[in-house]
C-alpha atoms as an extended CHARMM CRD file, in Angstrom:
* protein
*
       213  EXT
         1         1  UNK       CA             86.5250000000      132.0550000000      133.7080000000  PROA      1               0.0000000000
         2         2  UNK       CA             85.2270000000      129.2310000000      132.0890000000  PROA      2               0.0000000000
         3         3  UNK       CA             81.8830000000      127.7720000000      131.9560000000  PROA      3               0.0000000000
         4         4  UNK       CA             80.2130000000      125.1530000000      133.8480000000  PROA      4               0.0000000000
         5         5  UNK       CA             78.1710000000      122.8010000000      132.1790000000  PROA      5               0.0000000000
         6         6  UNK       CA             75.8350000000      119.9490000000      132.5090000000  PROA      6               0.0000000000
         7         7  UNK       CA             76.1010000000      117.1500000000      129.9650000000  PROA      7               0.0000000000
         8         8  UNK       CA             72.7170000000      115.5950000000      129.1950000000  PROA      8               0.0000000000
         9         9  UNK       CA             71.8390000000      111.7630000000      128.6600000000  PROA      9               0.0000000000
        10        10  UNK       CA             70.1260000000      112.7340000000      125.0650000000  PROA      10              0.0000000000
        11        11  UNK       CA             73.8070000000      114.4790000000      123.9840000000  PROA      11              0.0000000000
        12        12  UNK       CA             72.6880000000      118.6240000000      124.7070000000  PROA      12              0.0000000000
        13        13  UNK       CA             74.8820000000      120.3950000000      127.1020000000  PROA      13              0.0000000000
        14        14  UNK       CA             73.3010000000      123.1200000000      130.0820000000  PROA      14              0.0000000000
        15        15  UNK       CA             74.8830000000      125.9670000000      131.3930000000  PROA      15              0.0000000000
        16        16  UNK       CA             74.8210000000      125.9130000000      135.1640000000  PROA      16              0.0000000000
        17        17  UNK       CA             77.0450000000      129.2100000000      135.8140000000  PROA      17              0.0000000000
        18        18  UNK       CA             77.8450000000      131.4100000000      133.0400000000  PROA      18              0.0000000000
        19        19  UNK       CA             74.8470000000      132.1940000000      131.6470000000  PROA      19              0.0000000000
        20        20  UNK       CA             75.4930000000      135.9600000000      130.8330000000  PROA      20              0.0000000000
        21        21  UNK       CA             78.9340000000      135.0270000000      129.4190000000  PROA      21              0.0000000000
        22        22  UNK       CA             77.8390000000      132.5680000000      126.9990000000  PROA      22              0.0000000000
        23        23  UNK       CA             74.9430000000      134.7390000000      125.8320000000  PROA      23              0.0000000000
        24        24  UNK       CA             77.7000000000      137.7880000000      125.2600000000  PROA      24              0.0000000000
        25        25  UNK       CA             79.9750000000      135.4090000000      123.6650000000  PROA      25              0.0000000000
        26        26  UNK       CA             77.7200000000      133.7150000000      121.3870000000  PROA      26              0.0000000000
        27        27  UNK       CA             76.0960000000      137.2130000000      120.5040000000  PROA      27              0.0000000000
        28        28  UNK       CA             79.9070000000      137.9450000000      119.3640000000  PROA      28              0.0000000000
        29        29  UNK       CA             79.9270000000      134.9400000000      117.0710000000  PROA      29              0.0000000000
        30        30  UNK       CA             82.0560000000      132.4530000000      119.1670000000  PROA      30              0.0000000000
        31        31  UNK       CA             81.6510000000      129.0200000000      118.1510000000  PROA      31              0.0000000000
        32        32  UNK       CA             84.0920000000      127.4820000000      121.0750000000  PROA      32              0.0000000000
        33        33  UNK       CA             84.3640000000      128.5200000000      124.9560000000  PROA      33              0.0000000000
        34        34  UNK       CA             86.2260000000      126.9690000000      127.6390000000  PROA      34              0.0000000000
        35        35  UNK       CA             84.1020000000      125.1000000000      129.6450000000  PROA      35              0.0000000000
        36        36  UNK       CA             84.0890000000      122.6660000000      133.0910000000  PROA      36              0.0000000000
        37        37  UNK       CA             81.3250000000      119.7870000000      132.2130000000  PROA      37              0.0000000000
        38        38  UNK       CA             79.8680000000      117.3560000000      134.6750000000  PROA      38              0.0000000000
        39        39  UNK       CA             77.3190000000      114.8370000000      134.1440000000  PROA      39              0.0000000000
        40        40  UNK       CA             74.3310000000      115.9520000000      136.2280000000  PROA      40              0.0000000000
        41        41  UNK       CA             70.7540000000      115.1510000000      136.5490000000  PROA      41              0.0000000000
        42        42  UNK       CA             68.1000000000      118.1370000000      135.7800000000  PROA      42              0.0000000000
        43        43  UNK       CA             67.2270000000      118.0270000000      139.3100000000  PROA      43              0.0000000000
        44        44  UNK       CA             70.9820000000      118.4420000000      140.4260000000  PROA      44              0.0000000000
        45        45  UNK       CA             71.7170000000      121.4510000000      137.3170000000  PROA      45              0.0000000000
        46        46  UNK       CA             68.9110000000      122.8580000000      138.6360000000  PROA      46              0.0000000000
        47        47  UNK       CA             70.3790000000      123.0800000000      142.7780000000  PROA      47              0.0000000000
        48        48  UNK       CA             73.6090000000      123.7970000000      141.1870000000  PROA      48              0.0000000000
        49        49  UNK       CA             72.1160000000      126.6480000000      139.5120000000  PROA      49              0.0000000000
        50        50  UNK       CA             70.2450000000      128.2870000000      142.6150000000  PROA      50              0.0000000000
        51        51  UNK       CA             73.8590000000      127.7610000000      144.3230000000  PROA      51              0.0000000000
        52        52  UNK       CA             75.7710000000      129.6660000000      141.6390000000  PROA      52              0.0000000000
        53        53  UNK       CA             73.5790000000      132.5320000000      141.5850000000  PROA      53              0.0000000000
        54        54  UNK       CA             71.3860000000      132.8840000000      144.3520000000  PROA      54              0.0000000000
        55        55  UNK       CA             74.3360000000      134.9750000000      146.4450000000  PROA      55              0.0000000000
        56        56  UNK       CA             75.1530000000      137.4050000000      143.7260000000  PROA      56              0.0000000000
        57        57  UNK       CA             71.8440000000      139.0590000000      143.9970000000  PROA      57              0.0000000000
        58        58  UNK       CA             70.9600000000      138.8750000000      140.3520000000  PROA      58              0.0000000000
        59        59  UNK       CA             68.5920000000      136.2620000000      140.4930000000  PROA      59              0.0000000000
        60        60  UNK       CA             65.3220000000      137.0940000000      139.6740000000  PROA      60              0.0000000000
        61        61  UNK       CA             62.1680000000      135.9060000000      141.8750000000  PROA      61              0.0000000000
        62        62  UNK       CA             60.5480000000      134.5050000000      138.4930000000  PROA      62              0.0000000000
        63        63  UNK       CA             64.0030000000      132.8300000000      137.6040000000  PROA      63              0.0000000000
        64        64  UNK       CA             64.8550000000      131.1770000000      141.2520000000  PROA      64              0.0000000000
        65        65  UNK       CA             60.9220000000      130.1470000000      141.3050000000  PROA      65              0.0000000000
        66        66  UNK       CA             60.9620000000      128.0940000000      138.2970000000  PROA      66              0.0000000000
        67        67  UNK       CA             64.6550000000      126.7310000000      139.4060000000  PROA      67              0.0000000000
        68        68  UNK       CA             63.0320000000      125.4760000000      142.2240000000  PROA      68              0.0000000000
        69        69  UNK       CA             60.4750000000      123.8450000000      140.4500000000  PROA      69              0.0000000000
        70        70  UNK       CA             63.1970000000      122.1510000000      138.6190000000  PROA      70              0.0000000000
        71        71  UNK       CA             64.8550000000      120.7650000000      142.0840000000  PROA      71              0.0000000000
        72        72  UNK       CA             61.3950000000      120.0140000000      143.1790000000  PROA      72              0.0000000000
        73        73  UNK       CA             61.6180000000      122.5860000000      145.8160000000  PROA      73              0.0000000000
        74        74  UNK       CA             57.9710000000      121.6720000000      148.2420000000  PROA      74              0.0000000000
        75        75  UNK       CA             57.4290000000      125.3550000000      148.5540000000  PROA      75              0.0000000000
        76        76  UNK       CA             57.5410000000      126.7630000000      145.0420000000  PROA      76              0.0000000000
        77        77  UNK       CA             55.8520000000      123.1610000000      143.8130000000  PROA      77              0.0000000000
        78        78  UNK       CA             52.7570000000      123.8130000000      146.5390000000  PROA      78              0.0000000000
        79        79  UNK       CA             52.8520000000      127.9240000000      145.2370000000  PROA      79              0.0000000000
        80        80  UNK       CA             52.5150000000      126.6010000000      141.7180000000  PROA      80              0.0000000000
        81        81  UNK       CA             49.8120000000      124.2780000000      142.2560000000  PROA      81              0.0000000000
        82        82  UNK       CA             47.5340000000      126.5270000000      144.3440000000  PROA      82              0.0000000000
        83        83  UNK       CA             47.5560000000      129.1530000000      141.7230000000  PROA      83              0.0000000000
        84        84  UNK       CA             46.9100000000      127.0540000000      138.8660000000  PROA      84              0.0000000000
        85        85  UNK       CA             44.4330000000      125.4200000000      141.3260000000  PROA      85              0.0000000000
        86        86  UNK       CA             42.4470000000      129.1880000000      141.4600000000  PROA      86              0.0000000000
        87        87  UNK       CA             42.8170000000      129.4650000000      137.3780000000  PROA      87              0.0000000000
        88        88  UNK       CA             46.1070000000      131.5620000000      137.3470000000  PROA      88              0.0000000000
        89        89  UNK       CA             49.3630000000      130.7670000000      136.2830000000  PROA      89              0.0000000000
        90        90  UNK       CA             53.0790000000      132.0580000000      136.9720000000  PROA      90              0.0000000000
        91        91  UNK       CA             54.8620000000      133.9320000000      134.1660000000  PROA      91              0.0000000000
        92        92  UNK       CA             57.9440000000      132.4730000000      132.6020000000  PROA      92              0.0000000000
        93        93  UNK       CA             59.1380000000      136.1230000000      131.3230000000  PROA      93              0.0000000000
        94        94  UNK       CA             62.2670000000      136.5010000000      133.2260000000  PROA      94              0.0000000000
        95        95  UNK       CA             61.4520000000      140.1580000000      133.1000000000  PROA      95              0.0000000000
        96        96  UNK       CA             59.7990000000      140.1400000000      136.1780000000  PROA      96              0.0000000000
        97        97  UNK       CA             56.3890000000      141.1630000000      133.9240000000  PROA      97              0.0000000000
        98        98  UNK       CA             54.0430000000      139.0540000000      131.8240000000  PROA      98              0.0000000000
        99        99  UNK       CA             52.0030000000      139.6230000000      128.8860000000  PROA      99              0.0000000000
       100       100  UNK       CA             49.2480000000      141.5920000000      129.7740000000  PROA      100             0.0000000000
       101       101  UNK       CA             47.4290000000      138.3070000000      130.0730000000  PROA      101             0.0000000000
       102       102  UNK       CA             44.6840000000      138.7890000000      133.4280000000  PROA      102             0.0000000000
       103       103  UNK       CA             45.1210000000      135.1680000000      134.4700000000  PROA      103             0.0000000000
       104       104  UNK       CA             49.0980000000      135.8150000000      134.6780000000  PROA      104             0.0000000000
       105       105  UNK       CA             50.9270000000      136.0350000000      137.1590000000  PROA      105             0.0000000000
       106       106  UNK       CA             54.6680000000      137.7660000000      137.6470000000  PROA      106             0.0000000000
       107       107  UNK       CA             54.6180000000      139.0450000000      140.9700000000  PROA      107             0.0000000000
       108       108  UNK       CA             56.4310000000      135.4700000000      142.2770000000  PROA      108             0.0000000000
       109       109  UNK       CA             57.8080000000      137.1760000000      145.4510000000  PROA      109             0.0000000000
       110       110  UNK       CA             54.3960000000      138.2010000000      146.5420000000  PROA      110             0.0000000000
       111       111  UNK       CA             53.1320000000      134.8780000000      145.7760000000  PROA      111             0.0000000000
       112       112  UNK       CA             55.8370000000      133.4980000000      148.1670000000  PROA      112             0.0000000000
       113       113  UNK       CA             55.6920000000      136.0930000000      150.9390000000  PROA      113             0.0000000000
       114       114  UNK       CA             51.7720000000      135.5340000000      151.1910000000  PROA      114             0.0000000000
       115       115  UNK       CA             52.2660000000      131.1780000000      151.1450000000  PROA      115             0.0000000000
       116       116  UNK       CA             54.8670000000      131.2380000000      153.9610000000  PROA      116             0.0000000000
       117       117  UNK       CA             54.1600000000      134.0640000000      155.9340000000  PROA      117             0.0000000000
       118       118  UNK       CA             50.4320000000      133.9810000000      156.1560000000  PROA      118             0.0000000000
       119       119  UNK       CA             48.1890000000      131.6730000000      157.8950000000  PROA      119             0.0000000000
       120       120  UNK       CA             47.7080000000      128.4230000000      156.1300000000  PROA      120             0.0000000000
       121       121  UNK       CA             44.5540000000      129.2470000000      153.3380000000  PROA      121             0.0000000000
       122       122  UNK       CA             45.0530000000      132.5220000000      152.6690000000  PROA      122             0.0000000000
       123       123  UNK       CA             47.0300000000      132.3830000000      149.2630000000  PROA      123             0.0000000000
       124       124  UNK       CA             44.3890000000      129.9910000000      148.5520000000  PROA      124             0.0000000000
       125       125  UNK       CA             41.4090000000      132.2930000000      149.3480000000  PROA      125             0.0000000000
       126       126  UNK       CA             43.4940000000      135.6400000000      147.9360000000  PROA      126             0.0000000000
       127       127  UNK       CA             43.7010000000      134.0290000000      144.6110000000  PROA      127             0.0000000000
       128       128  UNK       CA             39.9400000000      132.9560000000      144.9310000000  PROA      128             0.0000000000
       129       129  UNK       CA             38.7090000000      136.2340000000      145.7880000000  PROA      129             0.0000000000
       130       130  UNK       CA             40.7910000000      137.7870000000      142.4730000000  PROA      130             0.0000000000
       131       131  UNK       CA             39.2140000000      135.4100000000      140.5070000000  PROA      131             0.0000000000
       132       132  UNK       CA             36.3350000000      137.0660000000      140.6500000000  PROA      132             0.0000000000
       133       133  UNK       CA             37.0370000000      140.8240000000      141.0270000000  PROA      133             0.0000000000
       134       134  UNK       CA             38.6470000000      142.8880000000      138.4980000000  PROA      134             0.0000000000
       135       135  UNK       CA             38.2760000000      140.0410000000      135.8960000000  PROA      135             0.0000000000
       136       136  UNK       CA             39.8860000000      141.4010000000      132.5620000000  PROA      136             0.0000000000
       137       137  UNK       CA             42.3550000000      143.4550000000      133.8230000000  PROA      137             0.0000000000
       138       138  UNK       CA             45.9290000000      141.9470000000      134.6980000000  PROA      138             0.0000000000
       139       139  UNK       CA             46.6050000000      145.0330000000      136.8730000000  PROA      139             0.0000000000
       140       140  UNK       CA             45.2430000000      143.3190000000      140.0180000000  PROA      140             0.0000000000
       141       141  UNK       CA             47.8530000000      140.5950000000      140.3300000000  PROA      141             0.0000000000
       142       142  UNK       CA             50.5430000000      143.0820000000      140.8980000000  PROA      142             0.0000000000
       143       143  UNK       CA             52.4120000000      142.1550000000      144.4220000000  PROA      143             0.0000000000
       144       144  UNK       CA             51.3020000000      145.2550000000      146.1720000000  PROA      144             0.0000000000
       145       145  UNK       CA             47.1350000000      144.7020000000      145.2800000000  PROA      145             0.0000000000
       146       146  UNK       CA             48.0100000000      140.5890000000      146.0860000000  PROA      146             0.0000000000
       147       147  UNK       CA             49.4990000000      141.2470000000      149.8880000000  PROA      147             0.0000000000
       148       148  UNK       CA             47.2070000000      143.8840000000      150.6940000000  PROA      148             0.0000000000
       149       149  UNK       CA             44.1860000000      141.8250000000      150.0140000000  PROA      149             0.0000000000
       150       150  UNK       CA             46.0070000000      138.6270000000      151.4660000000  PROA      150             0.0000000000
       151       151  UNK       CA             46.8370000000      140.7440000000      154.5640000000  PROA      151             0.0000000000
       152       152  UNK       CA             42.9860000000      142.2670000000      155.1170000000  PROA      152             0.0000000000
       153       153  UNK       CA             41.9180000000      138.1080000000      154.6880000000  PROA      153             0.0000000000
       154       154  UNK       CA             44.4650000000      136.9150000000      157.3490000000  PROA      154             0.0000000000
       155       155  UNK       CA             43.8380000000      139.9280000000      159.9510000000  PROA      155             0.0000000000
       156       156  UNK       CA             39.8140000000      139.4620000000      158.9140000000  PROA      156             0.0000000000
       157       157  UNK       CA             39.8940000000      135.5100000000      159.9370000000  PROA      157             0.0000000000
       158       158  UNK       CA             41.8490000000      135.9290000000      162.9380000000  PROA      158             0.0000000000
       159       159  UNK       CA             39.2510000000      138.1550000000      164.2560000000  PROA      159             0.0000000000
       160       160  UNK       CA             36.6870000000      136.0300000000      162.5060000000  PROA      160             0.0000000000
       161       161  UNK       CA             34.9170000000      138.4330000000      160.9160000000  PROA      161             0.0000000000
       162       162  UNK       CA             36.1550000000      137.3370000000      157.6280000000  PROA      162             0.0000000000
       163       163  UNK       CA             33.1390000000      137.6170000000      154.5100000000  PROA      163             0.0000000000
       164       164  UNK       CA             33.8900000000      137.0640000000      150.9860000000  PROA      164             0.0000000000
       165       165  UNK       CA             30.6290000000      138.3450000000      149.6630000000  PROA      165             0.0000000000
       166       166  UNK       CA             30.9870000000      141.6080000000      151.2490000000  PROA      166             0.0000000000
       167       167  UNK       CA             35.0280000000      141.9410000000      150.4020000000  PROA      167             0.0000000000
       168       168  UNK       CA             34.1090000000      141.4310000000      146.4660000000  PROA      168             0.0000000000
       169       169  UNK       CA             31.4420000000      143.8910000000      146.4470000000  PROA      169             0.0000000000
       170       170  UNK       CA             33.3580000000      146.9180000000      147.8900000000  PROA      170             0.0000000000
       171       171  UNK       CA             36.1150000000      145.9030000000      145.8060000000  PROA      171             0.0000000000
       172       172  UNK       CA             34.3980000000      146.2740000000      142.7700000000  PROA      172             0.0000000000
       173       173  UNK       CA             33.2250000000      148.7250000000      143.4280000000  PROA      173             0.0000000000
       174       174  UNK       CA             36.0350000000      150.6580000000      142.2170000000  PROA      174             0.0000000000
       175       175  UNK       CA             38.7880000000      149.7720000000      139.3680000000  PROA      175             0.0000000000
       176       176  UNK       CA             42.7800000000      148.6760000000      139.6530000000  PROA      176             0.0000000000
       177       177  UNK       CA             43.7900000000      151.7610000000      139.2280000000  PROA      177             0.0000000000
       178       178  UNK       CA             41.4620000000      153.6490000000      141.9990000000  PROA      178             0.0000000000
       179       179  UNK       CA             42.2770000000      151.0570000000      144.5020000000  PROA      179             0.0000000000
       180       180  UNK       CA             45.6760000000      151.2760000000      144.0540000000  PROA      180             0.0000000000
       181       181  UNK       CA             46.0680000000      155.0480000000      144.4670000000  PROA      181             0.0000000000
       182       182  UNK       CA             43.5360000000      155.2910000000      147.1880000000  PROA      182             0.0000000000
       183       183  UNK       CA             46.0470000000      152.3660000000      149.1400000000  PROA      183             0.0000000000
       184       184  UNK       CA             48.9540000000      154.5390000000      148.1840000000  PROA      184             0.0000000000
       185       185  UNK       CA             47.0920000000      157.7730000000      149.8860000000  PROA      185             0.0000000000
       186       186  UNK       CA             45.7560000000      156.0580000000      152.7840000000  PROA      186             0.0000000000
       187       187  UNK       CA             49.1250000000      154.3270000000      153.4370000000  PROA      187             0.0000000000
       188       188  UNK       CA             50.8510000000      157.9440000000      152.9850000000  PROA      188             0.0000000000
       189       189  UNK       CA             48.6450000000      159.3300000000      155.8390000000  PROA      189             0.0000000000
       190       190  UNK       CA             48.5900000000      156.5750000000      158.4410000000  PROA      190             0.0000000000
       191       191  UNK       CA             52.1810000000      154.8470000000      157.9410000000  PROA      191             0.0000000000
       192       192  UNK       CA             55.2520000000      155.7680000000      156.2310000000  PROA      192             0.0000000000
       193       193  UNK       CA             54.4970000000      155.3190000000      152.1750000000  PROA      193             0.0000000000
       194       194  UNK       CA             52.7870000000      152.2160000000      150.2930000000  PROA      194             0.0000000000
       195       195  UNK       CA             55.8020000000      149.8820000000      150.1750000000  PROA      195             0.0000000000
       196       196  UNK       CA             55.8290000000      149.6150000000      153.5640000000  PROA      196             0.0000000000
       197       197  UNK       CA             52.6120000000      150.7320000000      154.7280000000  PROA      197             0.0000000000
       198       198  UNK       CA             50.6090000000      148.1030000000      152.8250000000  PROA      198             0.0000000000
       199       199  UNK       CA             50.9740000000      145.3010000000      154.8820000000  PROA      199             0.0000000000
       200       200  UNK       CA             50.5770000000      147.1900000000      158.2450000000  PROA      200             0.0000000000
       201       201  UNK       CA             47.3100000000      149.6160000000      157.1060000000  PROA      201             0.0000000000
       202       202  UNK       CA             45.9070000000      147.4730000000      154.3270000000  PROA      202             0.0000000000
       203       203  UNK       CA             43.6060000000      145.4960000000      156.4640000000  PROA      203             0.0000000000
       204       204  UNK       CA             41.9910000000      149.1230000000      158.1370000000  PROA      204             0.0000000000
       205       205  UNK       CA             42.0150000000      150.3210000000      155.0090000000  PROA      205             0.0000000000
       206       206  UNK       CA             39.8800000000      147.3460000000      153.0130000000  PROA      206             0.0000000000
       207       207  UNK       CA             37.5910000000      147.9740000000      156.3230000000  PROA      207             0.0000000000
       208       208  UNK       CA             36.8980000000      151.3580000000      155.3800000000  PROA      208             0.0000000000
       209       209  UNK       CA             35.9040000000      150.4050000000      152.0190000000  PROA      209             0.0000000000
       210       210  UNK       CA             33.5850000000      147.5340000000      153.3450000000  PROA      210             0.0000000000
       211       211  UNK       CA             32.0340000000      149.7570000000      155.8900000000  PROA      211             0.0000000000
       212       212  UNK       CA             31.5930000000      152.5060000000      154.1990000000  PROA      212             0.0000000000
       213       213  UNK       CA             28.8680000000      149.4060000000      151.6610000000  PROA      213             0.0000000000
């Protein structure tokens, strides 16, 4: 089918849907493509975008984040401005990884699972308490480390028992890599693996580590 198109006040063209094709295409030396163009605004390319692509399940997290941002989605434009807030920011690699950099961040569906599904603060405090643990080393804003500490701060501050100080000294205690495996192991023997363990047993688990300081 043809493309659909955007045409722009300052005379550029957008692809809305078709974004695969045209890359094939113009990889193949095409010049000239059918195309459908309408005369939208970059909010409106951006909704028409989500629409297009959103239900064929091959839209990344990172690439349906930034959309939003574009359609100035409330959600994703409050997600963006508490990390940047904490001295993070979200990757733009549509690969789903970043750079290596330890300030970003690609794991955009954890990011979005811990805003809307956790009590109101806790991406907030999350990001705070990786600020300061694990500094150098961009393995501790992968989505599994992110909810499992997000879920030990929400289950810790409904039971108000909730310290900061004492959270960032048993977690650095150890490194990325430790912590990781021993949430993998101690998801394995209390729950069903660390995918979906880590919300349910992260919280005892961050105890253990706390108690045993």
């Amino acid at each position: 089918g043809c493309l659909i198109c955007s045409a722009r006040d300052d005379g550029r063209y957008a692809v809305v849907d078709g974004q695969h094709r045209y890359n094939i295409l113009k990889g193949a030396g095409y010049t000239h493509v059918p195309c459908m163009v309408f005369p939208l605004s970059v909010i409106a390319e951006a909704l028409a975008f989500i629409g297009a692509n959103r239900d064929r399940n091959i839209m990344s997290a990172t690439a349906l984040f930034w959309a939003n941002i574009e359609a100035r989605d409330p959600v994703a434009l409050k997600i963006k401005q508490i990390t940047e807030n904490s001295g993070f920011f979200i990757t733009k690699s549509l690969k789903g990884s970043g750079n290596g950099n330890p300030l970003e961040i690609s794991a955009v569906g954890a990011l979005n699972s811990i805003y809307t599904r956790s009590a109101t603060g806790t991406l907030e405090e999350t990001l705070s308490v990786m600020s300061v643990v694990w500094r150098n080393d961009s393995r501790r804003l992968k989505g599994t480390t992110l909810l499992a500490i997000s879920e030990y701060i929400r289950s810790a501050k409904s039971k108000r028992e909730y310290d900061r100080k004492k959270l960032v000294i048993a977690l650095s205690k150890m490194d990325v890599p430790t912590f990781q495996e021993k949430l993998g192991q101690f998801c394995i023997m209390f729950g069903s693996g660390q995918k979906k363990g880590a919300s349910t047993y992260s919280p005892q688990f961050i105890r253990t580590l706390i108690e045993a300081n």
